[in-house]
Amino acid sequence: MRYSVRELMFELLRSAVTESRVRPDCLSDCGAEEIQSLFRISKLHDIAHLIAFALEKNALMDKSKDYFAPFKKELFTAVYRYETINYEFERICVNLEAAGVPFVPLKGAVLRRYYPEPWMRTSCDIDILIHQEDVERATACLTDNCGYRSGTQSSHDVSLFSANGMHTELHYNLVEDGRANESSVVLKSVWETCAPHVNKTYWQDMADDMFYFYHIAHMAKHIEEGGCGIRPFVDLWILDKIEDAECNKRDCLLKQGGLLKFAEVARLLSKVWFDGAEHTETTKQMENYILRGGVYGTSENRIAVQQQKRGGRLSYAMSKIFLPYDAIKFHYPILQKHRWLTPLMEVRRWFKLVFCGHAKRSVSELKRNNSISDSEAEAVRSFLENIGL
């Protein structure tokens, strides 16, 4: 049996996160071109280190062949990234706890504890939730005590950078109205679900059902924006394997936030990839969309999805000219307190498009909007309906 590169990637990925092993001859038909292609697609989804681990685990890494070198490098890089990010994470936790700043670790900082080895869950940054009123205090704590420098601030978070370049985001709002269905309804109560971390006072942990909901909502948001990559599905599959998880509570929150249908499709796709479950037409649609998009998605995916969510070509074009309030308020946080300034901020945005180099991108997006065929538009509409978004 000859594997396609895609099939080989999922076979190796399955072996990386489970006890399974691949056939000893699975690479017998693979030469430099196939291995290089395998590296490109796995790197695109930030899972090259997991594929490298599976190659090592199954004694398939032929170190005499140069085309395996990128995989070897990814393996060492992943371990280094973990050690660096874990060092910074521990410093942040110690200092925020000492300063009396309530905080909740998010995303990879929590997820990696459930992986076979924590270094297997790589991250590019550290995500921490704090209260909005603690932004200045938390920022001062990390800049004064840990040598961090401040970056940009949005309506949801503050960016900080350590001396070694590690990026940390202090989130003070997980709610984004108008995205991922009614997820904002659930996420508004995130602090109410938290409990102190073991032997800590200010370090808080999300309840399992809220953390699970946040993971699904984050996936849905990124799919609406063009794609989320394979890695969140690995996370999801691992979260679904937690033995003492209260699945009913998870599903209740998902239903409340309008994301249960999306979660069910995402779960099934993760089971197709890691448990050998059978594809459905919907999981095939989702798989193709995810594999096209890579970790950060593509503008082509995003425009096609947003066109359908806006109601068609004309509505999408008008939304680019007159940004809806639910979107523009995130670009200009002042609007969240003074909505009456929206027309002025629209004009400001137009000047920015013309004089700050964004006009070319906007024209490109409008061209892509116009180039979407009726059949492609129908396929995207069907896909969004099938996954509940």
GROMACS .gro file of C-alpha atoms in nm, residues 1 43 46 77 121 123 166 194 232-233:
model
   10
    1MET     CA    1   0.000   0.000   0.000
   43LYS     CA    2   0.560   2.288   0.884
   46ASP     CA    3   0.326   2.377   1.293
   77THR     CA    4   1.378   2.358   1.810
  121ARG     CA    5   0.250   2.130   2.242
  123SER     CA    6   0.349   2.783   2.131
  166MET     CA    7   0.937   3.588   2.393
  194CYS     CA    8  -1.238   3.007   3.795
  232PRO     CA    9  -0.621   2.273   1.744
  233PHE     CA   10  -0.771   1.941   1.632
   0.00000   0.00000   0.00000
